[in-house]
């Protein structure tokens, strides 16, 4: 499609201009499109939560590109798991993670809300999730401030090793400049 072609062009441009690992959400992409993303130089690709019918596809993708390169998207709303399209999954959170672990998944791109309109993070349930699973996680959505980011730090030893801050930055609600200034005070070598 034209919009998918434009996405690939934009990804190619980004990869040519920046030297950072790029993780691309390819929830509904074909296997061929995922292969193209890796050929372009993407670091990881995020796919939709697998169903029993699509689990063989997931295994094939992980075998082809490595389990460290394929990430599964999981949304949690009011303590119930959903896929990337917000279709309710036939699992509770424990069985959803057990299913992923059985398939060999090593990383989940996770959101966890008690309320979706304001993207209120359910920190209490997030703690329960991390206490019961050993799959590495990247958190996405609902981080609106430096305080939210600092609060995520409490989950670092439980399996959370990265976060995605998107909308809050481009809407200038996450004052990252303040964070950078604070870091500059601590750093001796600011680099080039």
PDB file of N, CA, C and O in Angstrom, residues 62-102:
ATOM      1  N   UNK A  62      11.029 -15.673  15.101  1.00  0.00           N
ATOM      2  CA  UNK A  62      12.100 -15.684  16.107  1.00  0.00           C
ATOM      3  C   UNK A  62      13.266 -16.556  15.647  1.00  0.00           C
ATOM      4  O   UNK A  62      14.420 -16.224  15.895  1.00  0.00           O
ATOM      5  N   UNK A  63      12.967 -17.656  14.975  1.00  0.00           N
ATOM      6  CA  UNK A  63      14.035 -18.519  14.470  1.00  0.00           C
ATOM      7  C   UNK A  63      14.824 -17.810  13.362  1.00  0.00           C
ATOM      8  O   UNK A  63      16.048 -17.885  13.305  1.00  0.00           O
ATOM      9  N   UNK A  64      14.115 -17.097  12.498  1.00  0.00           N
ATOM     10  CA  UNK A  64      14.752 -16.403  11.379  1.00  0.00           C
ATOM     11  C   UNK A  64      15.571 -15.204  11.841  1.00  0.00           C
ATOM     12  O   UNK A  64      16.696 -14.999  11.386  1.00  0.00           O
ATOM     13  N   UNK A  65      15.022 -14.398  12.746  1.00  0.00           N
ATOM     14  CA  UNK A  65      15.661 -13.136  13.107  1.00  0.00           C
ATOM     15  C   UNK A  65      16.231 -13.096  14.524  1.00  0.00           C
ATOM     16  O   UNK A  65      16.889 -12.136  14.865  1.00  0.00           O
ATOM     17  N   UNK A  66      15.938 -14.068  15.349  1.00  0.00           N
ATOM     18  CA  UNK A  66      16.397 -14.190  16.736  1.00  0.00           C
ATOM     19  C   UNK A  66      15.285 -13.755  17.702  1.00  0.00           C
ATOM     20  O   UNK A  66      14.616 -12.739  17.473  1.00  0.00           O
ATOM     21  N   UNK A  67      15.151 -14.501  18.798  1.00  0.00           N
ATOM     22  CA  UNK A  67      14.151 -14.117  19.818  1.00  0.00           C
ATOM     23  C   UNK A  67      14.442 -12.757  20.451  1.00  0.00           C
ATOM     24  O   UNK A  67      13.547 -12.127  20.985  1.00  0.00           O
ATOM     25  N   UNK A  68      15.682 -12.293  20.378  1.00  0.00           N
ATOM     26  CA  UNK A  68      16.000 -10.972  20.934  1.00  0.00           C
ATOM     27  C   UNK A  68      15.544  -9.848  20.027  1.00  0.00           C
ATOM     28  O   UNK A  68      15.476  -8.689  20.457  1.00  0.00           O
ATOM     29  N   UNK A  69      15.234 -10.153  18.770  1.00  0.00           N
ATOM     30  CA  UNK A  69      14.858  -9.130  17.793  1.00  0.00           C
ATOM     31  C   UNK A  69      13.351  -9.006  17.578  1.00  0.00           C
ATOM     32  O   UNK A  69      12.882  -8.022  17.013  1.00  0.00           O
ATOM     33  N   UNK A  70      12.587 -10.014  18.020  1.00  0.00           N
ATOM     34  CA  UNK A  70      11.125  -9.998  17.850  1.00  0.00           C
ATOM     35  C   UNK A  70      10.485  -9.724  19.208  1.00  0.00           C
ATOM     36  O   UNK A  70      10.709 -10.455  20.179  1.00  0.00           O
ATOM     37  N   UNK A  71       9.698  -8.673  19.275  1.00  0.00           N
ATOM     38  CA  UNK A  71       9.031  -8.236  20.505  1.00  0.00           C
ATOM     39  C   UNK A  71       7.530  -8.412  20.316  1.00  0.00           C
ATOM     40  O   UNK A  71       7.006  -8.177  19.232  1.00  0.00           O
ATOM     41  N   UNK A  72       6.834  -8.802  21.388  1.00  0.00           N
ATOM     42  CA  UNK A  72       5.384  -8.982  21.320  1.00  0.00           C
ATOM     43  C   UNK A  72       4.694  -7.859  22.074  1.00  0.00           C
ATOM     44  O   UNK A  72       5.073  -7.510  23.191  1.00  0.00           O
ATOM     45  N   UNK A  73       3.677  -7.295  21.462  1.00  0.00           N
ATOM     46  CA  UNK A  73       2.888  -6.206  22.064  1.00  0.00           C
ATOM     47  C   UNK A  73       1.797  -6.778  22.941  1.00  0.00           C
ATOM     48  O   UNK A  73       1.069  -7.696  22.542  1.00  0.00           O
ATOM     49  N   UNK A  74       1.659  -6.210  24.138  1.00  0.00           N
ATOM     50  CA  UNK A  74       0.611  -6.615  25.074  1.00  0.00           C
ATOM     51  C   UNK A  74       0.070  -5.374  25.772  1.00  0.00           C
ATOM     52  O   UNK A  74       0.822  -4.629  26.402  1.00  0.00           O
ATOM     53  N   UNK A  75      -1.222  -5.148  25.626  1.00  0.00           N
ATOM     54  CA  UNK A  75      -1.898  -4.068  26.339  1.00  0.00           C
ATOM     55  C   UNK A  75      -2.656  -4.664  27.514  1.00  0.00           C
ATOM     56  O   UNK A  75      -3.276  -5.721  27.376  1.00  0.00           O
ATOM     57  N   UNK A  76      -2.633  -3.973  28.638  1.00  0.00           N
ATOM     58  CA  UNK A  76      -3.410  -4.392  29.795  1.00  0.00           C
ATOM     59  C   UNK A  76      -4.304  -3.223  30.177  1.00  0.00           C
ATOM     60  O   UNK A  76      -3.830  -2.105  30.378  1.00  0.00           O
ATOM     61  N   UNK A  77      -5.594  -3.498  30.256  1.00  0.00           N
ATOM     62  CA  UNK A  77      -6.571  -2.481  30.659  1.00  0.00           C
ATOM     63  C   UNK A  77      -7.470  -3.085  31.721  1.00  0.00           C
ATOM     64  O   UNK A  77      -8.059  -4.153  31.519  1.00  0.00           O
ATOM     65  N   UNK A  78      -7.558  -2.392  32.849  1.00  0.00           N
ATOM     66  CA  UNK A  78      -8.338  -2.868  33.993  1.00  0.00           C
ATOM     67  C   UNK A  78      -8.033  -4.329  34.287  1.00  0.00           C
ATOM     68  O   UNK A  78      -8.916  -5.164  34.481  1.00  0.00           O
ATOM     69  N   UNK A  79      -6.734  -4.626  34.251  1.00  0.00           N
ATOM     70  CA  UNK A  79      -6.169  -5.930  34.615  1.00  0.00           C
ATOM     71  C   UNK A  79      -6.510  -7.067  33.650  1.00  0.00           C
ATOM     72  O   UNK A  79      -6.316  -8.225  33.955  1.00  0.00           O
ATOM     73  N   UNK A  80      -6.989  -6.713  32.469  1.00  0.00           N
ATOM     74  CA  UNK A  80      -7.292  -7.703  31.437  1.00  0.00           C
ATOM     75  C   UNK A  80      -6.371  -7.486  30.242  1.00  0.00           C
ATOM     76  O   UNK A  80      -6.153  -6.351  29.822  1.00  0.00           O
ATOM     77  N   UNK A  81      -5.825  -8.569  29.663  1.00  0.00           N
ATOM     78  CA  UNK A  81      -4.914  -8.425  28.523  1.00  0.00           C
ATOM     79  C   UNK A  81      -5.636  -8.258  27.185  1.00  0.00           C
ATOM     80  O   UNK A  81      -6.662  -8.896  26.933  1.00  0.00           O
ATOM     81  N   UNK A  82      -5.044  -7.400  26.340  1.00  0.00           N
ATOM     82  CA  UNK A  82      -5.573  -7.112  25.003  1.00  0.00           C
ATOM     83  C   UNK A  82      -4.409  -7.127  24.018  1.00  0.00           C
ATOM     84  O   UNK A  82      -3.267  -6.892  24.391  1.00  0.00           O
ATOM     85  N   UNK A  83      -4.732  -7.312  22.741  1.00  0.00           N
ATOM     86  CA  UNK A  83      -3.687  -7.251  21.715  1.00  0.00           C
ATOM     87  C   UNK A  83      -3.517  -5.812  21.238  1.00  0.00           C
ATOM     88  O   UNK A  83      -4.087  -4.881  21.825  1.00  0.00           O
ATOM     89  N   UNK A  84      -2.782  -5.625  20.158  1.00  0.00           N
ATOM     90  CA  UNK A  84      -2.488  -4.267  19.681  1.00  0.00           C
ATOM     91  C   UNK A  84      -3.702  -3.555  19.114  1.00  0.00           C
ATOM     92  O   UNK A  84      -3.712  -2.332  19.023  1.00  0.00           O
ATOM     93  N   UNK A  85      -4.734  -4.302  18.729  1.00  0.00           N
ATOM     94  CA  UNK A  85      -5.961  -3.683  18.211  1.00  0.00           C
ATOM     95  C   UNK A  85      -6.996  -3.491  19.320  1.00  0.00           C
ATOM     96  O   UNK A  85      -8.119  -3.132  19.046  1.00  0.00           O
ATOM     97  N   UNK A  86      -6.607  -3.771  20.536  1.00  0.00           N
ATOM     98  CA  UNK A  86      -7.462  -3.719  21.718  1.00  0.00           C
ATOM     99  C   UNK A  86      -8.566  -4.763  21.673  1.00  0.00           C
ATOM    100  O   UNK A  86      -9.638  -4.581  22.238  1.00  0.00           O
ATOM    101  N   UNK A  87      -8.288  -5.887  21.027  1.00  0.00           N
ATOM    102  CA  UNK A  87      -9.178  -7.052  21.106  1.00  0.00           C
ATOM    103  C   UNK A  87      -8.779  -7.824  22.358  1.00  0.00           C
ATOM    104  O   UNK A  87      -7.597  -8.082  22.599  1.00  0.00           O
ATOM    105  N   UNK A  88      -9.779  -8.161  23.169  1.00  0.00           N
ATOM    106  CA  UNK A  88      -9.520  -8.879  24.416  1.00  0.00           C
ATOM    107  C   UNK A  88      -8.941 -10.252  24.105  1.00  0.00           C
ATOM    108  O   UNK A  88      -9.396 -10.943  23.208  1.00  0.00           O
ATOM    109  N   UNK A  89      -7.923 -10.621  24.870  1.00  0.00           N
ATOM    110  CA  UNK A  89      -7.279 -11.918  24.679  1.00  0.00           C
ATOM    111  C   UNK A  89      -7.972 -12.993  25.510  1.00  0.00           C
ATOM    112  O   UNK A  89      -8.540 -12.686  26.560  1.00  0.00           O
ATOM    113  N   UNK A  90      -7.894 -14.243  25.066  1.00  0.00           N
ATOM    114  CA  UNK A  90      -8.525 -15.337  25.812  1.00  0.00           C
ATOM    115  C   UNK A  90      -7.635 -15.830  26.954  1.00  0.00           C
ATOM    116  O   UNK A  90      -7.503 -17.031  27.188  1.00  0.00           O
ATOM    117  N   UNK A  91      -6.983 -14.921  27.651  1.00  0.00           N
ATOM    118  CA  UNK A  91      -6.060 -15.243  28.735  1.00  0.00           C
ATOM    119  C   UNK A  91      -6.291 -14.284  29.890  1.00  0.00           C
ATOM    120  O   UNK A  91      -6.764 -13.170  29.677  1.00  0.00           O
ATOM    121  N   UNK A  92      -5.901 -14.712  31.096  1.00  0.00           N
ATOM    122  CA  UNK A  92      -5.661 -13.735  32.146  1.00  0.00           C
ATOM    123  C   UNK A  92      -4.189 -13.365  32.012  1.00  0.00           C
ATOM    124  O   UNK A  92      -3.472 -13.919  31.166  1.00  0.00           O
ATOM    125  N   UNK A  93      -3.707 -12.449  32.815  1.00  0.00           N
ATOM    126  CA  UNK A  93      -2.344 -11.965  32.614  1.00  0.00           C
ATOM    127  C   UNK A  93      -1.317 -13.067  32.860  1.00  0.00           C
ATOM    128  O   UNK A  93      -0.321 -13.182  32.143  1.00  0.00           O
ATOM    129  N   UNK A  94      -1.564 -13.924  33.840  1.00  0.00           N
ATOM    130  CA  UNK A  94      -0.623 -15.003  34.137  1.00  0.00           C
ATOM    131  C   UNK A  94      -0.526 -15.994  32.989  1.00  0.00           C
ATOM    132  O   UNK A  94       0.576 -16.364  32.560  1.00  0.00           O
ATOM    133  N   UNK A  95      -1.669 -16.397  32.444  1.00  0.00           N
ATOM    134  CA  UNK A  95      -1.629 -17.365  31.337  1.00  0.00           C
ATOM    135  C   UNK A  95      -1.123 -16.715  30.047  1.00  0.00           C
ATOM    136  O   UNK A  95      -0.512 -17.384  29.211  1.00  0.00           O
ATOM    137  N   UNK A  96      -1.329 -15.405  29.881  1.00  0.00           N
ATOM    138  CA  UNK A  96      -0.796 -14.710  28.701  1.00  0.00           C
ATOM    139  C   UNK A  96       0.728 -14.762  28.719  1.00  0.00           C
ATOM    140  O   UNK A  96       1.362 -15.098  27.711  1.00  0.00           O
ATOM    141  N   UNK A  97       1.325 -14.458  29.868  1.00  0.00           N
ATOM    142  CA  UNK A  97       2.784 -14.515  29.963  1.00  0.00           C
ATOM    143  C   UNK A  97       3.301 -15.949  29.877  1.00  0.00           C
ATOM    144  O   UNK A  97       4.351 -16.193  29.280  1.00  0.00           O
ATOM    145  N   UNK A  98       2.578 -16.904  30.454  1.00  0.00           N
ATOM    146  CA  UNK A  98       2.991 -18.313  30.356  1.00  0.00           C
ATOM    147  C   UNK A  98       2.987 -18.763  28.896  1.00  0.00           C
ATOM    148  O   UNK A  98       3.894 -19.481  28.457  1.00  0.00           O
ATOM    149  N   UNK A  99       1.978 -18.334  28.146  1.00  0.00           N
ATOM    150  CA  UNK A  99       1.880 -18.658  26.719  1.00  0.00           C
ATOM    151  C   UNK A  99       3.088 -18.086  25.972  1.00  0.00           C
ATOM    152  O   UNK A  99       3.727 -18.776  25.173  1.00  0.00           O
ATOM    153  N   UNK A 100       3.426 -16.836  26.254  1.00  0.00           N
ATOM    154  CA  UNK A 100       4.575 -16.211  25.595  1.00  0.00           C
ATOM    155  C   UNK A 100       5.882 -16.910  25.966  1.00  0.00           C
ATOM    156  O   UNK A 100       6.737 -17.157  25.109  1.00  0.00           O
ATOM    157  N   UNK A 101       6.026 -17.233  27.240  1.00  0.00           N
ATOM    158  CA  UNK A 101       7.242 -17.912  27.695  1.00  0.00           C
ATOM    159  C   UNK A 101       7.376 -19.276  27.021  1.00  0.00           C
ATOM    160  O   UNK A 101       8.469 -19.654  26.586  1.00  0.00           O
ATOM    161  N   UNK A 102       6.282 -19.989  26.900  1.00  0.00           N
ATOM    162  CA  UNK A 102       6.281 -21.296  26.241  1.00  0.00           C
ATOM    163  C   UNK A 102       6.717 -21.184  24.780  1.00  0.00           C
ATOM    164  O   UNK A 102       7.381 -22.067  24.248  1.00  0.00           O
TER     165      UNK A 102
END
